[in-house]
PDB file of C-alpha atoms and ligand atoms in Angstrom:
ATOM      1  CA  MET E 132      42.342  -9.135  87.396  1.00  0.00           C
ATOM      2  CA  SER E 133      41.373  -5.982  85.589  1.00  0.00           C
ATOM      3  CA  ARG E 134      43.776  -6.841  82.796  1.00  0.00           C
ATOM      4  CA  PHE E 135      42.084 -10.253  82.502  1.00  0.00           C
ATOM      5  CA  ILE E 136      38.654  -8.612  82.299  1.00  0.00           C
ATOM      6  CA  ASP E 137      39.920  -6.082  79.779  1.00  0.00           C
ATOM      7  CA  SER E 138      41.386  -8.739  77.548  1.00  0.00           C
ATOM      8  CA  THR E 139      38.212 -10.845  77.845  1.00  0.00           C
ATOM      9  CA  PHE E 140      36.090  -7.893  76.740  1.00  0.00           C
ATOM     10  CA  GLN E 141      38.617  -7.143  74.038  1.00  0.00           C
ATOM     11  CA  ASN E 142      38.287 -10.705  72.780  1.00  0.00           C
ATOM     12  CA  LEU E 143      34.498 -10.484  72.817  1.00  0.00           C
ATOM     13  CA  PHE E 144      34.656  -7.164  71.015  1.00  0.00           C
ATOM     14  CA  GLU E 145      36.953  -8.557  68.364  1.00  0.00           C
ATOM     15  CA  ARG E 146      34.817 -11.640  67.913  1.00  0.00           C
ATOM     16  CA  ARG E 147      31.790  -9.421  67.335  1.00  0.00           C
ATOM     17  CA  GLU E 148      33.687  -7.166  64.952  1.00  0.00           C
ATOM     18  CA  PHE E 149      35.084  -9.994  62.917  1.00  0.00           C
ATOM     19  CA  GLN E 150      32.046 -12.246  62.847  1.00  0.00           C
ATOM     20  CA  MET E 151      31.938 -13.568  59.336  1.00  0.00           C
ATOM     21  CA  VAL E 152      28.610 -13.571  57.502  1.00  0.00           C
ATOM     22  CA  THR E 153      27.585 -16.763  55.732  1.00  0.00           C
ATOM     23  CA  SER E 154      25.323 -16.861  52.704  1.00  0.00           C
ATOM     24  CA  PHE E 155      23.607 -20.086  51.679  1.00  0.00           C
ATOM     25  CA  ASP E 156      21.934 -21.317  48.529  1.00  0.00           C
ATOM     26  CA  ILE E 157      19.746 -24.251  49.482  1.00  0.00           C
ATOM     27  CA  GLY E 158      18.457 -26.498  46.737  1.00  0.00           C
ATOM     28  CA  GLY E 159      17.000 -29.977  46.642  1.00  0.00           C
ATOM     29  CA  SER E 160      20.424 -31.581  46.109  1.00  0.00           C
ATOM     30  CA  PHE E 161      23.049 -29.333  47.703  1.00  0.00           C
ATOM     31  CA  ILE E 162      23.552 -26.626  50.292  1.00  0.00           C
ATOM     32  CA  ARG E 163      26.100 -24.220  48.799  1.00  0.00           C
ATOM     33  CA  TYR E 164      27.676 -21.619  51.014  1.00  0.00           C
ATOM     34  CA  ALA E 165      30.008 -18.631  50.884  1.00  0.00           C
ATOM     35  CA  HIS E 166      31.467 -15.974  53.144  1.00  0.00           C
ATOM     36  CA  PRO E 167      30.922 -12.733  51.213  1.00  0.00           C
ATOM     37  CA  SER E 168      33.115  -9.676  51.480  1.00  0.00           C
ATOM     38  CA  ALA E 169      31.790  -6.098  51.388  1.00  0.00           C
ATOM     39  CA  ARG E 170      31.437  -5.966  47.603  1.00  0.00           C
ATOM     40  CA  GLY E 171      31.816  -7.854  44.365  1.00  0.00           C
ATOM     41  CA  PRO E 172      30.746 -11.323  43.241  1.00  0.00           C
ATOM     42  CA  VAL E 173      31.109 -14.089  45.823  1.00  0.00           C
ATOM     43  CA  GLU E 174      32.982 -17.333  45.410  1.00  0.00           C
ATOM     44  CA  GLU E 175      31.412 -20.540  46.672  1.00  0.00           C
ATOM     45  CA  THR E 176      33.319 -21.738  49.747  1.00  0.00           C
ATOM     46  CA  GLY E 177      31.906 -25.253  49.650  1.00  0.00           C
ATOM     47  CA  ARG E 178      28.824 -27.436  49.468  1.00  0.00           C
ATOM     48  CA  VAL E 179      27.211 -30.292  51.381  1.00  0.00           C
ATOM     49  CA  PRO E 180      24.293 -32.589  50.447  1.00  0.00           C
ATOM     50  CA  THR E 181      20.871 -31.274  51.526  1.00  0.00           C
ATOM     51  CA  PRO E 182      19.225 -33.417  54.233  1.00  0.00           C
ATOM     52  CA  LEU E 183      15.666 -33.741  52.953  1.00  0.00           C
ATOM     53  CA  HIS E 184      13.732 -35.473  55.717  1.00  0.00           C
ATOM     54  CA  SER E 185      15.395 -34.737  59.069  1.00  0.00           C
ATOM     55  CA  TRP E 186      15.200 -31.253  60.555  1.00  0.00           C
ATOM     56  CA  SER E 187      17.996 -31.978  63.062  1.00  0.00           C
ATOM     57  CA  GLU E 188      20.292 -33.218  60.281  1.00  0.00           C
ATOM     58  CA  PHE E 189      19.439 -30.142  58.256  1.00  0.00           C
ATOM     59  CA  VAL E 190      20.335 -27.832  61.149  1.00  0.00           C
ATOM     60  CA  GLU E 191      23.567 -29.749  61.732  1.00  0.00           C
ATOM     61  CA  ALA E 192      24.516 -29.459  58.052  1.00  0.00           C
ATOM     62  CA  LEU E 193      24.157 -25.665  58.234  1.00  0.00           C
ATOM     63  CA  ARG E 194      26.000 -25.470  61.547  1.00  0.00           C
ATOM     64  CA  LYS E 195      29.040 -27.151  60.002  1.00  0.00           C
ATOM     65  CA  CYS E 196      29.179 -24.496  57.274  1.00  0.00           C
ATOM     66  CA  LEU E 197      29.243 -21.603  59.750  1.00  0.00           C
ATOM     67  CA  PRO E 198      32.636 -20.172  60.715  1.00  0.00           C
ATOM     68  CA  GLU E 199      33.933 -20.477  64.269  1.00  0.00           C
ATOM     69  CA  THR E 200      32.918 -16.892  64.997  1.00  0.00           C
ATOM     70  CA  ARG E 201      29.358 -17.713  63.894  1.00  0.00           C
ATOM     71  CA  GLY E 202      28.050 -14.504  62.338  1.00  0.00           C
ATOM     72  CA  PRO E 203      24.575 -13.995  60.860  1.00  0.00           C
ATOM     73  CA  ALA E 204      23.372 -15.951  57.847  1.00  0.00           C
ATOM     74  CA  VAL E 205      21.172 -15.294  54.817  1.00  0.00           C
ATOM     75  CA  ILE E 206      19.613 -18.222  52.992  1.00  0.00           C
ATOM     76  CA  SER E 207      18.359 -18.329  49.431  1.00  0.00           C
ATOM     77  CA  LEU E 208      15.651 -20.959  49.268  1.00  0.00           C
ATOM     78  CA  ALA E 209      14.092 -22.553  46.194  1.00  0.00           C
ATOM     79  CA  GLY E 210      10.450 -22.471  47.144  1.00  0.00           C
ATOM     80  CA  ALA E 211       7.627 -20.194  48.116  1.00  0.00           C
ATOM     81  CA  PHE E 212       8.305 -18.313  51.304  1.00  0.00           C
ATOM     82  CA  ASP E 213       5.762 -16.107  53.015  1.00  0.00           C
ATOM     83  CA  ALA E 214       7.672 -13.083  54.336  1.00  0.00           C
ATOM     84  CA  GLN E 215       4.803 -12.175  56.665  1.00  0.00           C
ATOM     85  CA  THR E 216       4.044 -15.514  58.327  1.00  0.00           C
ATOM     86  CA  GLY E 217       7.592 -16.847  57.951  1.00  0.00           C
ATOM     87  CA  ILE E 218       6.182 -20.178  56.761  1.00  0.00           C
ATOM     88  CA  ALA E 219       7.935 -21.936  53.885  1.00  0.00           C
ATOM     89  CA  ASP E 220       6.333 -24.042  51.196  1.00  0.00           C
ATOM     90  CA  VAL E 221       9.273 -26.135  50.021  1.00  0.00           C
ATOM     91  CA  ALA E 222       7.867 -29.267  48.455  1.00  0.00           C
ATOM     92  CA  ASN E 223      11.239 -30.770  47.491  1.00  0.00           C
ATOM     93  CA  ILE E 224      12.714 -30.459  51.012  1.00  0.00           C
ATOM     94  CA  PRO E 225      10.002 -31.985  53.252  1.00  0.00           C
ATOM     95  CA  CYS E 226      11.773 -31.239  56.561  1.00  0.00           C
ATOM     96  CA  LEU E 227      11.407 -27.494  55.855  1.00  0.00           C
ATOM     97  CA  ASN E 228       7.807 -27.591  54.683  1.00  0.00           C
ATOM     98  CA  GLY E 229       5.327 -25.607  56.758  1.00  0.00           C
ATOM     99  CA  ARG E 230       8.019 -24.441  59.183  1.00  0.00           C
ATOM    100  CA  PRO E 231       8.877 -20.828  60.138  1.00  0.00           C
ATOM    101  CA  ILE E 232      12.413 -21.503  58.943  1.00  0.00           C
ATOM    102  CA  ALA E 233      14.102 -18.177  59.705  1.00  0.00           C
ATOM    103  CA  SER E 234      12.952 -17.986  63.326  1.00  0.00           C
ATOM    104  CA  ASP E 235      13.536 -21.724  63.940  1.00  0.00           C
ATOM    105  CA  LEU E 236      17.073 -21.529  62.507  1.00  0.00           C
ATOM    106  CA  THR E 237      17.836 -18.335  64.437  1.00  0.00           C
ATOM    107  CA  LYS E 238      17.016 -20.253  67.633  1.00  0.00           C
ATOM    108  CA  GLU E 239      18.841 -23.450  66.648  1.00  0.00           C
ATOM    109  CA  LEU E 240      22.005 -21.784  65.353  1.00  0.00           C
ATOM    110  CA  GLY E 241      22.125 -18.967  67.904  1.00  0.00           C
ATOM    111  CA  THR E 242      22.675 -16.291  65.265  1.00  0.00           C
ATOM    112  CA  PRO E 243      20.326 -14.125  63.156  1.00  0.00           C
ATOM    113  CA  VAL E 244      19.106 -15.956  60.039  1.00  0.00           C
ATOM    114  CA  GLU E 245      17.173 -14.352  57.179  1.00  0.00           C
ATOM    115  CA  ILE E 246      15.560 -16.051  54.194  1.00  0.00           C
ATOM    116  CA  ILE E 247      15.228 -14.813  50.621  1.00  0.00           C
ATOM    117  CA  ASN E 248      13.338 -16.586  47.846  1.00  0.00           C
ATOM    118  CA  ASP E 249      15.677 -17.902  45.114  1.00  0.00           C
ATOM    119  CA  ALA E 250      13.980 -15.927  42.319  1.00  0.00           C
ATOM    120  CA  ASP E 251      14.269 -12.750  44.402  1.00  0.00           C
ATOM    121  CA  ALA E 252      17.929 -13.540  45.101  1.00  0.00           C
ATOM    122  CA  PHE E 253      18.599 -13.984  41.378  1.00  0.00           C
ATOM    123  CA  ALA E 254      16.762 -10.719  40.584  1.00  0.00           C
ATOM    124  CA  LEU E 255      18.776  -8.838  43.204  1.00  0.00           C
ATOM    125  CA  ALA E 256      22.055 -10.309  41.948  1.00  0.00           C
ATOM    126  CA  GLU E 257      21.301  -9.305  38.349  1.00  0.00           C
ATOM    127  CA  ALA E 258      20.061  -5.830  39.294  1.00  0.00           C
ATOM    128  CA  VAL E 259      23.056  -4.980  41.468  1.00  0.00           C
ATOM    129  CA  GLU E 260      25.999  -6.788  39.873  1.00  0.00           C
ATOM    130  CA  GLY E 261      24.721  -8.432  36.701  1.00  0.00           C
ATOM    131  CA  SER E 262      22.909  -7.678  33.453  1.00  0.00           C
ATOM    132  CA  GLY E 263      20.637  -5.124  35.132  1.00  0.00           C
ATOM    133  CA  ALA E 264      23.331  -3.114  36.911  1.00  0.00           C
ATOM    134  CA  GLY E 265      22.476   0.594  36.705  1.00  0.00           C
ATOM    135  CA  LYS E 266      19.046  -0.085  35.197  1.00  0.00           C
ATOM    136  CA  GLU E 267      15.825   1.160  36.740  1.00  0.00           C
ATOM    137  CA  THR E 268      13.500  -1.845  36.469  1.00  0.00           C
ATOM    138  CA  VAL E 269      14.768  -5.415  36.384  1.00  0.00           C
ATOM    139  CA  PHE E 270      12.302  -8.270  36.095  1.00  0.00           C
ATOM    140  CA  ALA E 271      14.268 -11.488  36.456  1.00  0.00           C
ATOM    141  CA  ILE E 272      12.640 -14.780  35.541  1.00  0.00           C
ATOM    142  CA  ILE E 273      13.339 -18.440  36.133  1.00  0.00           C
ATOM    143  CA  LEU E 274      12.438 -20.933  33.405  1.00  0.00           C
ATOM    144  CA  GLY E 275      13.265 -24.284  34.930  1.00  0.00           C
ATOM    145  CA  SER E 276      11.302 -27.001  36.657  1.00  0.00           C
ATOM    146  CA  GLY E 277       8.857 -24.172  37.410  1.00  0.00           C
ATOM    147  CA  VAL E 278       8.266 -20.584  36.293  1.00  0.00           C
ATOM    148  CA  GLY E 279       9.349 -17.937  38.805  1.00  0.00           C
ATOM    149  CA  GLY E 280      10.291 -14.298  38.897  1.00  0.00           C
ATOM    150  CA  GLY E 281      11.519 -11.413  40.992  1.00  0.00           C
ATOM    151  CA  LEU E 282      11.258  -7.663  40.602  1.00  0.00           C
ATOM    152  CA  VAL E 283      13.872  -5.058  41.509  1.00  0.00           C
ATOM    153  CA  HIS E 284      13.263  -1.331  41.148  1.00  0.00           C
ATOM    154  CA  ASN E 285      16.138   1.154  41.515  1.00  0.00           C
ATOM    155  CA  GLY E 286      18.246  -1.519  43.158  1.00  0.00           C
ATOM    156  CA  SER E 287      15.618  -2.447  45.768  1.00  0.00           C
ATOM    157  CA  LEU E 288      13.739  -5.706  45.802  1.00  0.00           C
ATOM    158  CA  VAL E 289       9.962  -5.327  45.520  1.00  0.00           C
ATOM    159  CA  SER E 290       8.648  -8.027  47.845  1.00  0.00           C
ATOM    160  CA  GLY E 291       4.933  -7.252  47.903  1.00  0.00           C
ATOM    161  CA  ARG E 292       2.345  -8.689  50.221  1.00  0.00           C
ATOM    162  CA  GLY E 293       3.377 -12.134  51.409  1.00  0.00           C
ATOM    163  CA  GLY E 294       6.628 -11.762  49.457  1.00  0.00           C
ATOM    164  CA  ILE E 295       5.015 -12.908  46.213  1.00  0.00           C
ATOM    165  CA  ALA E 296       5.650  -9.881  43.951  1.00  0.00           C
ATOM    166  CA  GLY E 297       7.106 -11.025  40.640  1.00  0.00           C
ATOM    167  CA  GLU E 298       5.660 -14.544  40.788  1.00  0.00           C
ATOM    168  CA  TRP E 299       4.174 -14.466  37.320  1.00  0.00           C
ATOM    169  CA  GLY E 300       3.983 -18.283  37.052  1.00  0.00           C
ATOM    170  CA  HIS E 301       0.666 -18.460  38.872  1.00  0.00           C
ATOM    171  CA  GLY E 302      -2.756 -17.030  38.074  1.00  0.00           C
ATOM    172  CA  PRO E 303      -5.369 -18.652  35.789  1.00  0.00           C
ATOM    173  CA  VAL E 304      -4.719 -16.620  32.618  1.00  0.00           C
ATOM    174  CA  VAL E 305      -3.234 -18.940  29.995  1.00  0.00           C
ATOM    175  CA  ASP E 306      -5.241 -19.608  26.845  1.00  0.00           C
ATOM    176  CA  PRO E 307      -3.806 -22.918  25.531  1.00  0.00           C
ATOM    177  CA  THR E 308      -5.235 -22.214  22.062  1.00  0.00           C
ATOM    178  CA  ALA E 309      -3.311 -18.904  21.900  1.00  0.00           C
ATOM    179  CA  GLY E 310      -6.346 -17.088  20.520  1.00  0.00           C
ATOM    180  CA  GLY E 311      -7.397 -20.036  18.375  1.00  0.00           C
ATOM    181  CA  THR E 312      -4.035 -20.457  16.628  1.00  0.00           C
ATOM    182  CA  ILE E 313      -3.017 -23.679  18.434  1.00  0.00           C
ATOM    183  CA  SER E 314      -5.051 -26.860  18.663  1.00  0.00           C
ATOM    184  CA  GLY E 315      -4.433 -30.016  20.661  1.00  0.00           C
ATOM    185  CA  ILE E 316      -3.233 -28.541  23.957  1.00  0.00           C
ATOM    186  CA  PRO E 317      -5.716 -28.973  26.828  1.00  0.00           C
ATOM    187  CA  HIS E 318      -6.043 -26.985  30.025  1.00  0.00           C
ATOM    188  CA  PHE E 319      -3.396 -28.203  32.459  1.00  0.00           C
ATOM    189  CA  LEU E 320      -3.950 -28.335  36.215  1.00  0.00           C
ATOM    190  CA  CYS E 321      -1.246 -26.393  38.070  1.00  0.00           C
ATOM    191  CA  GLY E 322       0.399 -27.636  41.234  1.00  0.00           C
ATOM    192  CA  CYS E 323      -1.202 -24.677  43.061  1.00  0.00           C
ATOM    193  CA  GLY E 324      -4.647 -26.096  42.260  1.00  0.00           C
ATOM    194  CA  GLN E 325      -5.700 -23.674  39.536  1.00  0.00           C
ATOM    195  CA  ILE E 326      -6.162 -24.232  35.822  1.00  0.00           C
ATOM    196  CA  GLY E 327      -4.397 -21.850  33.449  1.00  0.00           C
ATOM    197  CA  CYS E 328      -1.201 -20.976  35.322  1.00  0.00           C
ATOM    198  CA  LEU E 329       1.857 -20.342  33.181  1.00  0.00           C
ATOM    199  CA  ASP E 330       3.851 -22.562  35.550  1.00  0.00           C
ATOM    200  CA  ALA E 331       2.048 -25.550  34.016  1.00  0.00           C
ATOM    201  CA  TYR E 332       2.980 -24.527  30.421  1.00  0.00           C
ATOM    202  CA  GLY E 333       6.147 -22.405  30.434  1.00  0.00           C
ATOM    203  CA  SER E 334       8.333 -24.641  32.620  1.00  0.00           C
ATOM    204  CA  ALA E 335      10.443 -27.605  31.531  1.00  0.00           C
ATOM    205  CA  ARG E 336       7.626 -29.878  32.731  1.00  0.00           C
ATOM    206  CA  GLY E 337       5.161 -27.737  30.802  1.00  0.00           C
ATOM    207  CA  LEU E 338       7.229 -28.198  27.650  1.00  0.00           C
ATOM    208  CA  GLU E 339       7.098 -31.972  28.150  1.00  0.00           C
ATOM    209  CA  LYS E 340       3.324 -31.887  28.744  1.00  0.00           C
ATOM    210  CA  ILE E 341       2.747 -29.783  25.629  1.00  0.00           C
ATOM    211  CA  HIS E 342       4.817 -32.244  23.579  1.00  0.00           C
ATOM    212  CA  ALA E 343       2.913 -35.195  25.040  1.00  0.00           C
ATOM    213  CA  ALA E 344      -0.442 -33.556  24.286  1.00  0.00           C
ATOM    214  CA  LEU E 345       0.479 -32.673  20.702  1.00  0.00           C
ATOM    215  CA  HIS E 346       2.258 -35.897  19.737  1.00  0.00           C
ATOM    216  CA  ASN E 347       1.200 -38.496  22.319  1.00  0.00           C
ATOM    217  CA  THR E 348       4.886 -39.086  23.132  1.00  0.00           C
ATOM    218  CA  LEU E 349       6.716 -38.741  26.417  1.00  0.00           C
ATOM    219  CA  CYS E 350      10.054 -36.961  25.990  1.00  0.00           C
ATOM    220  CA  SER E 351      12.272 -34.975  28.358  1.00  0.00           C
ATOM    221  CA  SER E 352      12.662 -31.247  27.815  1.00  0.00           C
ATOM    222  CA  ILE E 353      16.270 -31.816  26.724  1.00  0.00           C
ATOM    223  CA  GLU E 354      15.175 -34.440  24.179  1.00  0.00           C
ATOM    224  CA  ILE E 355      12.593 -32.018  22.799  1.00  0.00           C
ATOM    225  CA  THR E 356      14.980 -29.061  22.449  1.00  0.00           C
ATOM    226  CA  THR E 357      17.706 -31.297  21.002  1.00  0.00           C
ATOM    227  CA  ALA E 358      15.255 -32.638  18.398  1.00  0.00           C
ATOM    228  CA  TRP E 359      14.164 -29.074  17.633  1.00  0.00           C
ATOM    229  CA  HIS E 360      17.787 -28.038  17.038  1.00  0.00           C
ATOM    230  CA  ALA E 361      18.085 -30.991  14.658  1.00  0.00           C
ATOM    231  CA  GLY E 362      15.060 -29.772  12.674  1.00  0.00           C
ATOM    232  CA  GLU E 363      12.639 -32.516  13.735  1.00  0.00           C
ATOM    233  CA  PRO E 364       9.108 -31.325  12.779  1.00  0.00           C
ATOM    234  CA  GLN E 365       7.188 -32.629  15.828  1.00  0.00           C
ATOM    235  CA  ALA E 366       9.622 -30.932  18.210  1.00  0.00           C
ATOM    236  CA  ALA E 367       9.426 -27.770  16.084  1.00  0.00           C
ATOM    237  CA  ARG E 368       5.638 -27.728  16.492  1.00  0.00           C
ATOM    238  CA  THR E 369       6.022 -28.177  20.258  1.00  0.00           C
ATOM    239  CA  ILE E 370       8.577 -25.377  20.560  1.00  0.00           C
ATOM    240  CA  ASP E 371       6.395 -23.095  18.429  1.00  0.00           C
ATOM    241  CA  ALA E 372       3.415 -23.656  20.769  1.00  0.00           C
ATOM    242  CA  PHE E 373       5.552 -23.414  23.909  1.00  0.00           C
ATOM    243  CA  THR E 374       7.236 -20.144  22.931  1.00  0.00           C
ATOM    244  CA  THR E 375       3.941 -18.656  21.723  1.00  0.00           C
ATOM    245  CA  ILE E 376       2.135 -19.402  24.999  1.00  0.00           C
ATOM    246  CA  LEU E 377       5.087 -18.132  27.028  1.00  0.00           C
ATOM    247  CA  ALA E 378       5.487 -14.943  24.983  1.00  0.00           C
ATOM    248  CA  ARG E 379       1.789 -14.071  25.289  1.00  0.00           C
ATOM    249  CA  ALA E 380       1.920 -14.251  29.096  1.00  0.00           C
ATOM    250  CA  LEU E 381       5.238 -12.427  29.292  1.00  0.00           C
ATOM    251  CA  SER E 382       4.056  -9.586  27.046  1.00  0.00           C
ATOM    252  CA  MET E 383       1.366  -8.663  29.549  1.00  0.00           C
ATOM    253  CA  VAL E 384       3.859  -8.662  32.407  1.00  0.00           C
ATOM    254  CA  ILE E 385       6.170  -6.429  30.353  1.00  0.00           C
ATOM    255  CA  ASN E 386       3.324  -4.009  29.659  1.00  0.00           C
ATOM    256  CA  LEU E 387       2.605  -3.947  33.389  1.00  0.00           C
ATOM    257  CA  LEU E 388       6.155  -3.459  34.644  1.00  0.00           C
ATOM    258  CA  GLY E 389       8.066  -1.784  31.802  1.00  0.00           C
ATOM    259  CA  PRO E 390      11.331  -3.617  32.557  1.00  0.00           C
ATOM    260  CA  ASP E 391      14.658  -2.441  31.132  1.00  0.00           C
ATOM    261  CA  VAL E 392      15.980  -5.985  31.041  1.00  0.00           C
ATOM    262  CA  ILE E 393      14.729  -9.492  31.758  1.00  0.00           C
ATOM    263  CA  PRO E 394      17.579 -11.694  32.957  1.00  0.00           C
ATOM    264  CA  VAL E 395      16.726 -15.394  32.735  1.00  0.00           C
ATOM    265  CA  SER E 396      17.939 -18.355  34.760  1.00  0.00           C
ATOM    266  CA  GLY E 397      16.787 -21.942  35.152  1.00  0.00           C
ATOM    267  CA  GLY E 398      17.542 -24.984  33.035  1.00  0.00           C
ATOM    268  CA  LEU E 399      15.849 -23.692  29.882  1.00  0.00           C
ATOM    269  CA  SER E 400      17.902 -20.461  29.947  1.00  0.00           C
ATOM    270  CA  ALA E 401      20.983 -22.444  28.892  1.00  0.00           C
ATOM    271  CA  ASP E 402      19.454 -22.859  25.409  1.00  0.00           C
ATOM    272  CA  ALA E 403      20.434 -19.610  23.669  1.00  0.00           C
ATOM    273  CA  ARG E 404      18.325 -20.292  20.598  1.00  0.00           C
ATOM    274  CA  LEU E 405      15.239 -21.028  22.693  1.00  0.00           C
ATOM    275  CA  LEU E 406      15.759 -17.844  24.677  1.00  0.00           C
ATOM    276  CA  ALA E 407      16.159 -15.827  21.462  1.00  0.00           C
ATOM    277  CA  GLU E 408      12.925 -17.319  20.103  1.00  0.00           C
ATOM    278  CA  ILE E 409      10.964 -16.418  23.247  1.00  0.00           C
ATOM    279  CA  ASP E 410      12.499 -12.938  23.167  1.00  0.00           C
ATOM    280  CA  ARG E 411      11.643 -12.398  19.480  1.00  0.00           C
ATOM    281  CA  LYS E 412       8.015 -13.486  19.898  1.00  0.00           C
ATOM    282  CA  THR E 413       7.585 -11.472  23.087  1.00  0.00           C
ATOM    283  CA  ARG E 414       8.994  -8.191  21.789  1.00  0.00           C
ATOM    284  CA  ALA E 415       6.722  -8.488  18.743  1.00  0.00           C
ATOM    285  CA  ILE E 416       3.606  -8.151  20.925  1.00  0.00           C
ATOM    286  CA  THR E 417       4.561  -5.655  23.651  1.00  0.00           C
ATOM    287  CA  LEU E 418       3.189  -2.131  23.591  1.00  0.00           C
ATOM    288  CA  ALA E 419       6.588  -0.482  24.065  1.00  0.00           C
ATOM    289  CA  ASN E 420       9.176  -0.816  21.331  1.00  0.00           C
ATOM    290  CA  TYR E 421      12.213  -2.800  22.410  1.00  0.00           C
ATOM    291  CA  SER E 422      14.738  -2.722  19.566  1.00  0.00           C
ATOM    292  CA  GLU E 423      17.362  -4.739  21.469  1.00  0.00           C
ATOM    293  CA  PRO E 424      16.888  -8.187  23.054  1.00  0.00           C
ATOM    294  CA  LEU E 425      15.020  -7.900  26.338  1.00  0.00           C
ATOM    295  CA  LEU E 426      15.479 -11.468  27.540  1.00  0.00           C
ATOM    296  CA  VAL E 427      19.115 -12.231  28.250  1.00  0.00           C
ATOM    297  CA  ARG E 428      20.701 -15.125  30.061  1.00  0.00           C
ATOM    298  CA  GLY E 429      21.583 -13.869  33.528  1.00  0.00           C
ATOM    299  CA  VAL E 430      25.204 -13.263  34.452  1.00  0.00           C
ATOM    300  CA  PHE E 431      24.330 -15.171  37.627  1.00  0.00           C
ATOM    301  CA  SER E 432      22.033 -17.733  36.014  1.00  0.00           C
ATOM    302  CA  ARG E 433      23.865 -20.484  37.902  1.00  0.00           C
ATOM    303  CA  THR E 434      24.924 -18.632  41.039  1.00  0.00           C
ATOM    304  CA  GLY E 435      22.085 -16.157  41.619  1.00  0.00           C
ATOM    305  CA  GLY E 436      21.024 -17.723  44.930  1.00  0.00           C
ATOM    306  CA  LEU E 437      24.403 -17.363  46.575  1.00  0.00           C
ATOM    307  CA  GLN E 438      25.094 -13.972  45.010  1.00  0.00           C
ATOM    308  CA  GLY E 439      21.654 -12.532  45.875  1.00  0.00           C
ATOM    309  CA  ALA E 440      21.779 -13.880  49.441  1.00  0.00           C
ATOM    310  CA  SER E 441      25.169 -12.190  49.836  1.00  0.00           C
ATOM    311  CA  ILE E 442      23.855  -8.833  48.574  1.00  0.00           C
ATOM    312  CA  HIS E 443      20.901  -9.151  50.958  1.00  0.00           C
ATOM    313  CA  ALA E 444      23.358  -9.952  53.795  1.00  0.00           C
ATOM    314  CA  ARG E 445      25.422  -6.823  53.080  1.00  0.00           C
ATOM    315  CA  ARG E 446      22.278  -4.734  53.397  1.00  0.00           C
ATOM    316  CA  ALA E 447      20.791  -6.564  56.392  1.00  0.00           C
ATOM    317  CA  PHE E 448      24.023  -6.729  58.433  1.00  0.00           C
ATOM    318  CA  PRO E 449      26.161  -3.794  57.257  1.00  0.00           C
ATOM    319  CA  ASN E 450      28.224  -3.593  60.450  1.00  0.00           C
ATOM    320  CA  LYS E 451      29.568  -7.093  59.778  1.00  0.00           C
ATOM    321  CA  PHE E 452      31.409  -5.930  56.661  1.00  0.00           C
ATOM    322  CA  SER E 453      34.492  -3.742  56.770  1.00  0.00           C
ATOM    323  CA  SER E 454      34.347  -1.105  54.055  1.00  0.00           C
TER     324      SER E 454
HETATM  325 ZN1  LIG N 115      -0.472 -22.192  39.718  1.00  0.00          ZN
END
C-alpha cells in the first residue's frame, strides 16, 4: 500500500516537474502554438484555425494544443488588452471581445493562463533575442492593419497603466497638412472615436485612405507600394505624404523615449525601401543625432507573438523550465 502511495505521489511530482509550457499567438486567422524550452528562439509546433464566434469552440481549440501534462500557457493576442481589468478589446475575434480572457481561460483549461499584447510580445522578443538584444531602450512598432508599439527598457517590458504604454497609434495629434506642406488630405476619424490618431494615417488602411483622398482612387496598400516602386507619380505623391506624416509623429516619440533601435513588424515592414524612407525622414527631424538606421525590420517580424509569449512564459513560470 505504501509503495502504491509513494509511486502515486512520485507520478504526481513528476507530472508537475515536467509540465510543458505552451505559448500561443492568436490572430484573426490562426492560433499558432509552441512549447518553448528554457532559452533561444522557439519553433512553431503547429497551428489551428481561430474560432471567431463561439467561445466554447475557442476554448476547445486551445485545449487540443495543450500537452497531456497541461502546463501553464501564455497567449499573445492581437488587440487591446487592459492588464488591470483583464478585459480584452479584440474586434476581429468577437467571441473574445469584452471578456476577462485570462481568468476565464484559467478556469476553463484548469491551468494558469496569462495574456500579453502582440505589440508587447514583439517588443520583448526583439529586446531579448532580436535586433535590440543588449540595448537599453527598444521601442518596437507595428505598421500593419493598424499602428501599434511596445516599449522595453533594460530587458523589461514597460506596461504602464492599463497596459497601454507604447501605443503611439492613438491620440489626436496628427496634422494632415504636415505644417502646410501637404494639401488634399482631410482629418480622418479613428476607430477609437478621435480625429487625428496616427492609426488612421500610418497604417496600411491609412495609406489607402491617403491615396483615395489625394487621387480619388481606391487601391490596396500593396497596389500603391508596387506602383511607387515602378515610379508611378500618383503613388509617389501618396508615399511622400504617408512617410512624412508618419515620420513627424515618430520623431516626437523618439524625442520622448530616446530608443536605441526601433524594430518594425506588420505588413508594411516587409517593404525595405518604404522602411528606409520612413527611417530617413524620421532621423532628419529628431533632436538626437542617429547616424545609423534606427528603424530596422524586426528579426521576429513574423514570429514576434510566439517568441514574446515564450519569453514572458519563461519569466512568469521559471520552475517549469529546466536550466
Ligand atoms: Zn485612435
